[in-house]
mmCIF file of C-alpha atoms and ligand atoms in Angstrom:
data_model
loop_
_atom_site.group_PDB
_atom_site.id
_atom_site.type_symbol
_atom_site.label_atom_id
_atom_site.label_comp_id
_atom_site.label_asym_id
_atom_site.label_seq_id
_atom_site.Cartn_x
_atom_site.Cartn_y
_atom_site.Cartn_z
ATOM 1 C CA MET A 30 25.451 16.107 1.178
ATOM 2 C CA GLN A 31 22.545 17.922 1.907
ATOM 3 C CA ASP A 32 24.725 21.227 -0.038
ATOM 4 C CA TYR A 33 24.987 18.883 -3.073
ATOM 5 C CA LEU A 34 21.688 17.969 -3.339
ATOM 6 C CA SER A 35 20.128 21.441 -2.505
ATOM 7 C CA ASN A 36 22.351 22.861 -5.339
ATOM 8 C CA LEU A 37 20.991 20.753 -7.851
ATOM 9 C CA PRO A 38 18.815 21.916 -10.381
ATOM 10 C CA ASN A 39 15.412 22.117 -9.036
ATOM 11 C CA ASN A 40 13.964 19.833 -11.865
ATOM 12 C CA TYR A 41 16.266 16.797 -10.591
ATOM 13 C CA LEU A 42 14.930 13.627 -9.720
ATOM 14 C CA ILE A 43 16.331 12.256 -6.918
ATOM 15 C CA GLY A 44 16.641 8.574 -6.314
ATOM 16 C CA PHE A 45 17.364 6.599 -3.308
ATOM 17 C CA VAL A 46 18.871 3.574 -2.341
ATOM 18 C CA PRO A 47 18.809 2.749 1.633
ATOM 19 C CA THR A 48 20.774 -0.525 2.440
ATOM 20 C CA MET A 49 22.836 -1.466 5.354
ATOM 21 C CA GLY A 50 25.884 -2.387 3.460
ATOM 22 C CA ALA A 51 27.943 -5.771 2.647
ATOM 23 C CA LEU A 52 26.785 -5.303 -1.019
ATOM 24 C CA HIS A 53 25.795 -7.698 -3.580
ATOM 25 C CA GLN A 54 24.217 -7.669 -7.113
ATOM 26 C CA GLY A 55 20.848 -7.426 -5.167
ATOM 27 C CA HIS A 56 21.524 -3.642 -4.105
ATOM 28 C CA ILE A 57 23.682 -2.950 -7.349
ATOM 29 C CA SER A 58 20.452 -3.894 -9.066
ATOM 30 C CA LEU A 59 18.297 -1.327 -6.947
ATOM 31 C CA VAL A 60 20.717 1.510 -7.876
ATOM 32 C CA ASN A 61 20.733 0.502 -11.565
ATOM 33 C CA TYR A 62 16.483 0.662 -11.520
ATOM 34 C CA SER A 63 17.251 4.172 -9.750
ATOM 35 C CA LYS A 64 19.350 5.250 -12.295
ATOM 36 C CA LYS A 65 16.966 4.639 -15.268
ATOM 37 C CA SER A 66 14.408 6.822 -13.795
ATOM 38 C CA ALA A 67 16.617 9.408 -11.593
ATOM 39 C CA ASN A 68 18.746 12.346 -12.646
ATOM 40 C CA VAL A 69 20.719 11.884 -9.577
ATOM 41 C CA THR A 70 21.211 8.181 -7.777
ATOM 42 C CA VAL A 71 22.089 8.227 -3.711
ATOM 43 C CA CYS A 72 23.064 5.114 -2.105
ATOM 44 C CA SER A 73 23.186 4.901 1.813
ATOM 45 C CA ILE A 74 25.132 2.553 3.666
ATOM 46 C CA PHE A 75 23.640 2.775 7.970
ATOM 47 C CA VAL A 76 23.646 -0.461 9.624
ATOM 48 C CA ASN A 77 20.547 0.754 11.953
ATOM 49 C CA PRO A 78 20.956 -0.414 15.394
ATOM 50 C CA SER A 79 16.679 0.195 16.204
ATOM 51 C CA GLN A 80 15.884 -2.613 13.692
ATOM 52 C CA PHE A 81 18.109 -5.315 15.355
ATOM 53 C CA ASN A 82 15.529 -7.432 17.974
ATOM 54 C CA ASP A 83 18.813 -9.668 18.228
ATOM 55 C CA LYS A 84 22.021 -8.107 19.607
ATOM 56 C CA ALA A 85 24.114 -10.823 18.462
ATOM 57 C CA ASP A 86 22.844 -10.217 14.666
ATOM 58 C CA LEU A 87 23.627 -6.215 15.420
ATOM 59 C CA GLU A 88 27.263 -7.745 16.057
ATOM 60 C CA ARG A 89 27.930 -10.519 13.568
ATOM 61 C CA TYR A 90 26.500 -8.084 10.820
ATOM 62 C CA PRO A 91 28.718 -7.904 8.164
ATOM 63 C CA ARG A 92 30.644 -4.029 7.555
ATOM 64 C CA MET A 93 32.811 -3.294 4.207
ATOM 65 C CA PRO A 94 32.388 0.111 3.882
ATOM 66 C CA GLU A 95 35.422 0.630 1.276
ATOM 67 C CA LYS A 96 34.656 -2.598 -0.645
ATOM 68 C CA ASP A 97 30.961 -1.101 -1.015
ATOM 69 C CA SER A 98 31.999 2.170 -1.946
ATOM 70 C CA ASN A 99 33.981 0.815 -5.085
ATOM 71 C CA LEU A 100 31.390 -1.786 -6.042
ATOM 72 C CA LEU A 101 28.907 1.574 -6.167
ATOM 73 C CA LYS A 102 32.174 3.669 -8.065
ATOM 74 C CA GLU A 103 31.384 0.648 -10.733
ATOM 75 C CA ALA A 104 27.667 1.072 -10.916
ATOM 76 C CA ASN A 105 28.115 4.911 -11.393
ATOM 77 C CA CYS A 106 25.753 5.957 -8.004
ATOM 78 C CA ASP A 107 26.275 9.293 -7.902
ATOM 79 C CA ILE A 108 26.205 9.419 -4.013
ATOM 80 C CA LEU A 109 27.600 7.429 -1.330
ATOM 81 C CA PHE A 110 25.565 8.413 2.053
ATOM 82 C CA LEU A 111 27.819 6.900 5.408
ATOM 83 C CA PRO A 112 26.512 8.377 8.239
ATOM 84 C CA ASP A 113 27.113 7.584 11.779
ATOM 85 C CA VAL A 114 24.945 6.470 14.424
ATOM 86 C CA SER A 115 25.108 10.089 15.941
ATOM 87 C CA GLU A 116 24.197 11.832 12.729
ATOM 88 C CA ILE A 117 21.004 9.699 12.105
ATOM 89 C CA TYR A 118 20.090 9.472 15.527
ATOM 90 C CA PRO A 119 21.498 13.044 16.970
ATOM 91 C CA SER A 120 20.226 13.131 21.182
ATOM 92 C CA GLU A 121 17.928 16.089 20.006
ATOM 93 C CA LEU A 122 16.083 14.011 17.450
ATOM 94 C CA ASP A 123 12.400 13.787 18.381
ATOM 95 C CA ASN A 124 11.849 9.819 17.990
ATOM 96 C CA SER A 125 8.516 9.763 17.684
ATOM 97 C CA VAL A 126 6.937 6.024 17.161
ATOM 98 C CA PHE A 127 5.465 5.128 14.165
ATOM 99 C CA ASN A 128 2.151 3.250 14.293
ATOM 100 C CA ILE A 129 2.856 -0.419 11.639
ATOM 101 C CA GLY A 130 -0.787 -1.077 12.278
ATOM 102 C CA TYR A 131 -1.498 -4.736 11.821
ATOM 103 C CA LEU A 132 1.608 -5.619 9.873
ATOM 104 C CA ASP A 133 3.507 -5.274 12.971
ATOM 105 C CA THR A 134 2.117 -7.892 14.383
ATOM 106 C CA ILE A 135 2.339 -11.095 11.786
ATOM 107 C CA LEU A 136 5.459 -12.651 10.008
ATOM 108 C CA GLU A 137 8.600 -10.588 10.569
ATOM 109 C CA GLY A 138 6.537 -8.357 12.487
ATOM 110 C CA LYS A 139 5.619 -11.190 15.101
ATOM 111 C CA HIS A 140 8.913 -12.942 15.080
ATOM 112 C CA ARG A 141 11.306 -10.014 15.281
ATOM 113 C CA PRO A 142 9.549 -7.475 17.580
ATOM 114 C CA GLY A 143 10.706 -3.877 17.734
ATOM 115 C CA HIS A 144 12.204 -4.929 14.245
ATOM 116 C CA PHE A 145 9.468 -2.614 11.794
ATOM 117 C CA ALA A 146 9.209 0.482 14.480
ATOM 118 C CA GLY A 147 13.047 0.889 13.658
ATOM 119 C CA VAL A 148 12.838 0.440 10.045
ATOM 120 C CA ALA A 149 10.366 2.384 10.156
ATOM 121 C CA GLN A 150 12.095 5.131 12.061
ATOM 122 C CA VAL A 151 14.955 4.668 9.971
ATOM 123 C CA VAL A 152 13.736 5.117 6.883
ATOM 124 C CA SER A 153 11.603 8.450 7.338
ATOM 125 C CA ARG A 154 14.888 9.729 8.989
ATOM 126 C CA LEU A 155 16.647 8.838 6.031
ATOM 127 C CA PHE A 156 13.923 10.022 3.869
ATOM 128 C CA SER A 157 13.750 13.232 5.942
ATOM 129 C CA ILE A 158 17.775 13.943 5.511
ATOM 130 C CA VAL A 159 18.038 12.836 1.365
ATOM 131 C CA LYS A 160 14.443 14.047 0.639
ATOM 132 C CA PRO A 161 14.296 11.836 -2.516
ATOM 133 C CA ASN A 162 11.345 11.534 -4.964
ATOM 134 C CA LEU A 163 11.596 8.231 -5.434
ATOM 135 C CA ALA A 164 13.004 5.004 -3.143
ATOM 136 C CA PHE A 165 13.850 1.963 -4.132
ATOM 137 C CA PHE A 166 13.200 -1.578 -2.177
ATOM 138 C CA GLY A 167 14.004 -4.753 -3.070
ATOM 139 C CA SER A 168 10.731 -7.744 -2.851
ATOM 140 C CA LYS A 169 13.218 -10.226 -1.137
ATOM 141 C CA ASP A 170 12.073 -7.896 1.822
ATOM 142 C CA TYR A 171 8.678 -8.175 1.246
ATOM 143 C CA GLN A 172 6.992 -7.079 4.136
ATOM 144 C CA GLN A 173 9.471 -4.353 4.446
ATOM 145 C CA VAL A 174 8.376 -3.112 1.039
ATOM 146 C CA LYS A 175 4.624 -3.114 2.475
ATOM 147 C CA VAL A 176 5.536 -1.207 5.867
ATOM 148 C CA VAL A 177 7.156 1.332 4.320
ATOM 149 C CA GLU A 178 4.720 1.715 1.877
ATOM 150 C CA TRP A 179 2.275 1.597 4.403
ATOM 151 C CA ILE A 180 4.041 4.387 6.647
ATOM 152 C CA THR A 181 4.699 6.474 3.463
ATOM 153 C CA LYS A 182 0.860 6.768 2.700
ATOM 154 C CA LEU A 183 -0.029 7.038 6.751
ATOM 155 C CA TYR A 184 2.584 10.147 6.961
ATOM 156 C CA LYS A 185 1.753 11.266 3.960
ATOM 157 C CA LEU A 186 5.389 11.553 2.783
ATOM 158 C CA PRO A 187 6.157 13.553 -0.430
ATOM 159 C CA VAL A 188 7.753 9.892 -2.403
ATOM 160 C CA LYS A 189 7.843 7.154 -4.638
ATOM 161 C CA ILE A 190 8.248 3.706 -3.290
ATOM 162 C CA VAL A 191 9.489 1.543 -5.936
ATOM 163 C CA SER A 192 9.376 -2.022 -5.378
ATOM 164 C CA CYS A 193 12.332 -4.271 -7.288
ATOM 165 C CA PRO A 194 12.248 -7.854 -8.247
ATOM 166 C CA ILE A 195 14.365 -10.516 -6.333
ATOM 167 C CA VAL A 196 17.944 -11.094 -7.247
ATOM 168 C CA ARG A 197 19.217 -14.825 -7.003
ATOM 169 C CA GLU A 198 22.256 -16.924 -7.228
ATOM 170 C CA LYS A 199 22.423 -18.917 -9.752
ATOM 171 C CA ASP A 200 21.183 -22.154 -8.067
ATOM 172 C CA GLY A 201 18.359 -19.600 -6.913
ATOM 173 C CA LEU A 202 19.490 -18.679 -3.248
ATOM 174 C CA ALA A 203 17.902 -15.126 -2.831
ATOM 175 C CA MET A 204 21.192 -12.673 -2.750
ATOM 176 C CA SER A 205 21.399 -11.352 1.611
ATOM 177 C CA SER A 206 24.838 -9.794 2.804
ATOM 178 C CA ARG A 207 23.651 -12.678 5.460
ATOM 179 C CA ASN A 208 24.778 -15.342 3.443
ATOM 180 C CA MET A 209 28.481 -14.550 3.310
ATOM 181 C CA LEU A 210 28.230 -15.367 7.514
ATOM 182 C CA LEU A 211 27.171 -19.156 6.037
ATOM 183 C CA SER A 212 30.042 -21.702 6.274
ATOM 184 C CA THR A 213 30.564 -23.636 3.208
ATOM 185 C CA LYS A 214 28.008 -26.306 4.426
ATOM 186 C CA GLU A 215 25.527 -24.003 5.471
ATOM 187 C CA ARG A 216 25.989 -22.373 2.498
ATOM 188 C CA GLU A 217 25.375 -25.521 0.370
ATOM 189 C CA TYR A 218 22.123 -26.653 2.651
ATOM 190 C CA ALA A 219 20.666 -23.067 2.211
ATOM 191 C CA THR A 220 19.833 -23.674 -1.342
ATOM 192 C CA ILE A 221 16.626 -25.776 0.329
ATOM 193 C CA ILE A 222 14.949 -22.419 0.608
ATOM 194 C CA PHE A 223 14.104 -21.700 -2.860
ATOM 195 C CA ALA A 224 13.721 -25.225 -4.105
ATOM 196 C CA LEU A 225 11.014 -25.458 -1.247
ATOM 197 C CA LEU A 226 9.596 -22.366 -2.259
ATOM 198 C CA SER A 227 9.176 -23.671 -6.221
ATOM 199 C CA THR A 228 7.838 -27.003 -4.818
ATOM 200 C CA VAL A 229 5.521 -25.689 -3.255
ATOM 201 C CA ALA A 230 4.382 -23.649 -5.775
ATOM 202 C CA GLN A 231 3.942 -26.018 -7.886
ATOM 203 C CA MET A 232 1.739 -28.047 -5.617
ATOM 204 C CA LEU A 233 -0.333 -25.179 -5.207
ATOM 205 C CA LYS A 234 -0.662 -24.973 -9.237
ATOM 206 C CA ASN A 235 -1.461 -28.665 -9.043
ATOM 207 C CA ASN A 236 -4.618 -27.820 -6.516
ATOM 208 C CA GLU A 237 -2.863 -29.404 -3.830
ATOM 209 C CA PRO A 238 -4.462 -27.845 -0.238
ATOM 210 C CA ILE A 239 -2.535 -25.280 1.707
ATOM 211 C CA ASN A 240 -2.144 -27.923 4.402
ATOM 212 C CA SER A 241 -0.308 -30.061 2.412
ATOM 213 C CA ALA A 242 1.863 -27.358 1.059
ATOM 214 C CA LYS A 243 2.810 -26.509 4.885
ATOM 215 C CA LEU A 244 3.251 -30.104 6.137
ATOM 216 C CA TYR A 245 5.897 -30.651 3.361
ATOM 217 C CA ILE A 246 7.978 -27.704 4.344
ATOM 218 C CA ASN A 247 7.849 -28.559 7.853
ATOM 219 C CA THR A 248 8.560 -32.524 7.338
ATOM 220 C CA THR A 249 11.302 -31.807 5.292
ATOM 221 C CA LEU A 250 13.223 -29.254 6.913
ATOM 222 C CA THR A 251 12.789 -31.230 10.760
ATOM 223 C CA GLN A 252 14.929 -33.532 8.745
ATOM 224 C CA ASN A 253 17.857 -32.080 9.309
ATOM 225 C CA SER A 254 18.759 -30.113 12.591
ATOM 226 C CA ILE A 255 20.671 -27.517 10.614
ATOM 227 C CA TYR A 256 17.170 -25.931 9.691
ATOM 228 C CA LYS A 257 15.087 -24.036 12.321
ATOM 229 C CA LEU A 258 12.066 -23.107 10.528
ATOM 230 C CA GLU A 259 10.219 -19.769 11.941
ATOM 231 C CA TYR A 260 7.455 -19.491 9.786
ATOM 232 C CA PHE A 261 6.125 -20.098 6.157
ATOM 233 C CA GLU A 262 2.619 -18.925 5.152
ATOM 234 C CA VAL A 263 0.402 -19.128 1.745
ATOM 235 C CA ALA A 264 -0.476 -15.437 2.052
ATOM 236 C CA ASN A 265 -2.795 -12.694 -0.197
ATOM 237 C CA ARG A 266 -0.114 -10.519 -2.195
ATOM 238 C CA THR A 267 -1.613 -7.235 -1.472
ATOM 239 C CA ASN A 268 -2.192 -7.129 2.686
ATOM 240 C CA LEU A 269 -0.428 -10.511 3.572
ATOM 241 C CA MET A 270 -3.217 -11.631 5.360
ATOM 242 C CA PRO A 271 -2.971 -15.767 5.392
ATOM 243 C CA GLN A 272 -4.969 -17.622 2.598
ATOM 244 C CA LEU A 273 -6.952 -20.601 3.481
ATOM 245 C CA ASN A 274 -7.446 -21.349 -0.408
ATOM 246 C CA PHE A 275 -4.985 -21.081 -2.778
ATOM 247 C CA GLN A 276 -5.664 -17.725 -4.917
ATOM 248 C CA PRO A 277 -3.911 -18.185 -8.271
ATOM 249 C CA ASN A 278 -2.132 -14.502 -9.340
ATOM 250 C CA ASN A 279 -2.974 -13.423 -5.737
ATOM 251 C CA THR A 280 -0.443 -15.129 -3.882
ATOM 252 C CA VAL A 281 2.987 -15.142 -2.324
ATOM 253 C CA LEU A 282 4.964 -17.652 -0.217
ATOM 254 C CA LEU A 283 6.860 -16.318 2.850
ATOM 255 C CA ILE A 284 9.813 -18.149 4.813
ATOM 256 C CA ALA A 285 12.086 -17.275 7.443
ATOM 257 C CA CYS A 286 14.176 -20.437 8.204
ATOM 258 C CA TYR A 287 17.524 -20.600 10.213
ATOM 259 C CA VAL A 288 20.504 -21.964 8.173
ATOM 260 C CA GLY A 289 22.839 -23.107 11.568
ATOM 261 C CA LYS A 290 23.042 -19.599 13.469
ATOM 262 C CA ILE A 291 22.334 -17.566 9.963
ATOM 263 C CA ARG A 292 18.099 -16.311 9.901
ATOM 264 C CA LEU A 293 16.944 -16.125 6.253
ATOM 265 C CA ILE A 294 14.042 -14.942 4.549
ATOM 266 C CA ASP A 295 12.708 -15.361 0.976
ATOM 267 C CA ASN A 296 9.587 -15.060 -0.763
ATOM 268 C CA LEU A 297 7.800 -16.133 -3.998
ATOM 269 C CA GLU A 298 4.980 -14.811 -5.107
ATOM 270 C CA ILE A 299 2.400 -16.820 -7.826
HETATM 271 P P1 LIG B 311 19.683 -4.501 3.065
HETATM 272 O O1 LIG B 311 21.155 -4.162 3.025
HETATM 273 O O2 LIG B 311 19.619 -6.073 3.535
HETATM 274 O O3 LIG B 311 19.313 -3.672 4.323
HETATM 275 O O4 LIG B 311 19.171 -4.333 1.935
HETATM 276 C C1 LIG B 311 18.734 -2.986 1.406
HETATM 277 C C2 LIG B 311 17.989 -3.254 0.015
HETATM 278 O O5 LIG B 311 18.609 -4.059 -0.890
HETATM 279 C C3 LIG B 311 16.333 -3.393 0.401
HETATM 280 O O6 LIG B 311 15.560 -2.578 0.212
HETATM 281 C C4 LIG B 311 16.561 -4.857 0.242
HETATM 282 O O7 LIG B 311 14.943 -5.486 0.035
HETATM 283 C C5 LIG B 311 17.170 -5.205 -1.107
HETATM 284 N N1 LIG B 311 17.667 -6.229 -1.068
HETATM 285 C C6 LIG B 311 18.050 -7.294 -0.680
HETATM 286 N N2 LIG B 311 18.268 -8.155 -1.437
HETATM 287 C C7 LIG B 311 18.124 -7.943 -2.280
HETATM 288 C C8 LIG B 311 18.129 -8.999 -3.475
HETATM 289 N N3 LIG B 311 18.732 -10.171 -3.261
HETATM 290 N N4 LIG B 311 17.739 -8.716 -4.739
HETATM 291 C C9 LIG B 311 17.032 -7.574 -4.865
HETATM 292 N N5 LIG B 311 16.979 -6.672 -3.427
HETATM 293 C C10 LIG B 311 17.554 -7.076 -2.572
#
């Protein structure tokens, strides 16, 4: 792949879409954004062990490279990069630890210790292999985009990070590779996540206090034991710090919630 990329004309822009596979239209939307701005689009599929803080989650993570490859072909993606763990993490590699700062101590960082260190490790490694001009990430993983922007700036990585909108199912559920792990019943129950975010957005716009919004989410989800709320936060869109008072146009609602055994995240910018 590196030979192929190094033989491209010098002025070609390389667009990069890193994924963990089990692709859906959310991933394909990133490929489409890349194709609009870059001359060559590379999509990687790599289930990165170092970002899983839960071993069972890593083991059950869906893997279907052939189906993924066909989807990428249909989307006219130029290159699929499907490396082995040993290619990404050869034993001689210097395993530098990234400073992720306070982002590692809140929300996803707080609840998934080591997760963002793993994300930073794999993203920087993939960047050093693919050397993209542009890299496309989904705002579905809102905090992840902030972490990637942070390390890009801190370590002066020569790439522009592009954040792309969330693609949802018709009933509002954010597309996710993990959705296919839900049973039919759990899949129906999962629609509550986006419904709650939409209701709370309306509550805040109606000047209801943030605490009432949090209480509403808590009481609704505790009514059914299929759910386990991990966090819900009303945060500043730029730095993800919790807001005490709703600030129109500068707020993001972030949620992580188990439906059965499957942990789902979502967010909504207001
Ligand atoms: P993943 O394979 O889950 O690691 O995701 C790979 C990339 O696709 C990340 O940048 C995600 O944020 C993005 N992505 C995942 N789901 C969606 C979605 N529903 N809409 C937009 N982007 C998404």
